[in-house]
PDB file of C-alpha atoms in Angstrom:
ATOM      1  CA  MET I   1       0.000   0.000   0.000  1.00  0.00           C
ATOM      2  CA  GLU I   2       1.304   3.430  -0.959  1.00  0.00           C
ATOM      3  CA  ALA I   3       1.016   6.331   1.453  1.00  0.00           C
ATOM      4  CA  LYS I   4      -0.144   9.825   0.606  1.00  0.00           C
ATOM      5  CA  PHE I   5       0.440  12.910   2.723  1.00  0.00           C
ATOM      6  CA  TYR I   6      -2.513  15.294   3.086  1.00  0.00           C
ATOM      7  CA  LEU I   7      -2.209  18.708   4.658  1.00  0.00           C
ATOM      8  CA  ALA I   8      -5.721  20.012   5.256  1.00  0.00           C
ATOM      9  CA  HIS I   9      -6.763  23.346   6.692  1.00  0.00           C
ATOM     10  CA  VAL I  10     -10.357  24.412   7.213  1.00  0.00           C
ATOM     11  CA  VAL I  11     -11.109  28.117   7.489  1.00  0.00           C
ATOM     12  CA  SER I  12     -13.981  28.267   9.947  1.00  0.00           C
ATOM     13  CA  GLY I  13     -16.568  31.002   9.496  1.00  0.00           C
ATOM     14  CA  ILE I  14     -17.228  31.177  13.232  1.00  0.00           C
ATOM     15  CA  GLY I  15     -14.681  33.925  13.846  1.00  0.00           C
ATOM     16  CA  TYR I  16     -15.838  35.872  10.800  1.00  0.00           C
ATOM     17  CA  THR I  17     -19.585  35.919  11.455  1.00  0.00           C
ATOM     18  CA  ILE I  18     -19.616  39.538  12.567  1.00  0.00           C
ATOM     19  CA  ALA I  19     -17.004  40.669  10.026  1.00  0.00           C
ATOM     20  CA  GLY I  20     -18.976  39.204   7.129  1.00  0.00           C
ATOM     21  CA  GLN I  21     -18.432  37.072   4.053  1.00  0.00           C
ATOM     22  CA  GLU I  22     -15.756  39.349   2.600  1.00  0.00           C
ATOM     23  CA  ALA I  23     -13.540  38.858   5.661  1.00  0.00           C
ATOM     24  CA  LEU I  24     -14.033  35.087   5.411  1.00  0.00           C
ATOM     25  CA  ASN I  25     -13.115  35.160   1.716  1.00  0.00           C
ATOM     26  CA  LEU I  26      -9.959  37.166   2.459  1.00  0.00           C
ATOM     27  CA  ALA I  27      -8.976  34.720   5.200  1.00  0.00           C
ATOM     28  CA  ALA I  28      -9.484  31.765   2.855  1.00  0.00           C
ATOM     29  CA  GLU I  29      -7.421  33.446   0.127  1.00  0.00           C
ATOM     30  CA  ARG I  30      -4.620  34.213   2.596  1.00  0.00           C
ATOM     31  CA  THR I  31      -4.679  30.612   3.801  1.00  0.00           C
ATOM     32  CA  GLN I  32      -4.469  29.361   0.195  1.00  0.00           C
ATOM     33  CA  ARG I  33      -1.405  31.565  -0.423  1.00  0.00           C
ATOM     34  CA  THR I  34       0.237  30.402   2.804  1.00  0.00           C
ATOM     35  CA  ALA I  35      -0.388  26.735   1.952  1.00  0.00           C
ATOM     36  CA  HIS I  36       1.013  27.255  -1.548  1.00  0.00           C
ATOM     37  CA  GLN I  37       4.127  28.931  -0.117  1.00  0.00           C
ATOM     38  CA  LEU I  38       4.592  26.148   2.454  1.00  0.00           C
ATOM     39  CA  ARG I  39       4.278  23.504  -0.266  1.00  0.00           C
ATOM     40  CA  HIS I  40       6.849  25.350  -2.376  1.00  0.00           C
ATOM     41  CA  GLU I  41       9.280  25.582   0.560  1.00  0.00           C
ATOM     42  CA  LEU I  42       8.872  21.883   1.398  1.00  0.00           C
ATOM     43  CA  LEU I  43       9.463  20.939  -2.236  1.00  0.00           C
ATOM     44  CA  GLU I  44      12.537  23.169  -2.420  1.00  0.00           C
ATOM     45  CA  SER I  45      13.976  21.678   0.773  1.00  0.00           C
ATOM     46  CA  GLY I  46      13.395  18.142  -0.464  1.00  0.00           C
ATOM     47  CA  ALA I  47      11.086  17.304   2.436  1.00  0.00           C
ATOM     48  CA  LEU I  48       8.397  16.146   0.004  1.00  0.00           C
ATOM     49  CA  ALA I  49      10.773  14.398  -2.388  1.00  0.00           C
ATOM     50  CA  GLY I  50       9.174  11.238  -3.694  1.00  0.00           C
ATOM     51  CA  LEU I  51       6.164  11.686  -1.409  1.00  0.00           C
ATOM     52  CA  ASP I  52       2.713  11.736  -2.978  1.00  0.00           C
ATOM     53  CA  HIS I  53       1.002  14.725  -1.367  1.00  0.00           C
ATOM     54  CA  GLU I  54      -1.913  17.117  -1.536  1.00  0.00           C
ATOM     55  CA  PHE I  55      -2.509  20.425   0.236  1.00  0.00           C
ATOM     56  CA  ILE I  56      -6.194  21.234   0.739  1.00  0.00           C
ATOM     57  CA  VAL I  57      -7.882  24.396   2.018  1.00  0.00           C
ATOM     58  CA  ARG I  58     -11.625  24.455   2.625  1.00  0.00           C
ATOM     59  CA  GLU I  59     -14.165  26.764   4.232  1.00  0.00           C
ATOM     60  CA  GLY I  60     -16.866  25.735   6.690  1.00  0.00           C
ATOM     61  CA  ASN I  61     -17.373  23.776   9.862  1.00  0.00           C
ATOM     62  CA  ILE I  62     -14.019  22.216  10.743  1.00  0.00           C
ATOM     63  CA  TRP I  63     -15.210  18.750  11.757  1.00  0.00           C
ATOM     64  CA  GLU I  64     -17.787  18.479   8.978  1.00  0.00           C
ATOM     65  CA  GLN I  65     -15.229  19.428   6.348  1.00  0.00           C
ATOM     66  CA  LEU I  66     -12.571  17.077   7.717  1.00  0.00           C
ATOM     67  CA  GLU I  67     -15.043  14.188   7.885  1.00  0.00           C
ATOM     68  CA  LEU I  68     -16.140  14.896   4.306  1.00  0.00           C
ATOM     69  CA  LEU I  69     -12.526  15.073   3.164  1.00  0.00           C
ATOM     70  CA  ILE I  70     -11.692  11.764   4.849  1.00  0.00           C
ATOM     71  CA  ARG I  71     -14.599  10.097   3.048  1.00  0.00           C
ATOM     72  CA  GLN I  72     -13.850  11.730  -0.313  1.00  0.00           C
ATOM     73  CA  LYS I  73     -10.169  10.825  -0.219  1.00  0.00           C
ATOM     74  CA  GLN I  74     -10.880   7.409   1.326  1.00  0.00           C
ATOM     75  CA  VAL I  75      -8.300   8.067   4.023  1.00  0.00           C
ATOM     76  CA  GLU I  76      -7.523   5.081   6.223  1.00  0.00           C
ATOM     77  CA  HIS I  77      -5.553   5.153   9.436  1.00  0.00           C
ATOM     78  CA  GLY I  78      -4.145   2.677  11.871  1.00  0.00           C
ATOM     79  CA  PRO I  79      -4.706   2.621  15.622  1.00  0.00           C
ATOM     80  CA  LEU I  80      -4.541   6.026  17.246  1.00  0.00           C
TER      81      LEU I  80
END
């Protein structure tokens, strides 16, 4: 079985309820840029060399989005 590394970040709207949708959109965009930069740095350093990987940024309820992602990607794990 081959392993795949997922880095997932969910931007929760809870903290942005008062600030509005625009603030949530800006936070999600900033998170996308940060994830892209991190991926680039890890590739440059060789930390991801030969490792199948995917960086994912989503918006919404953290646990709902992570559960959905686990199902969509068919992520399996061993004992915790």
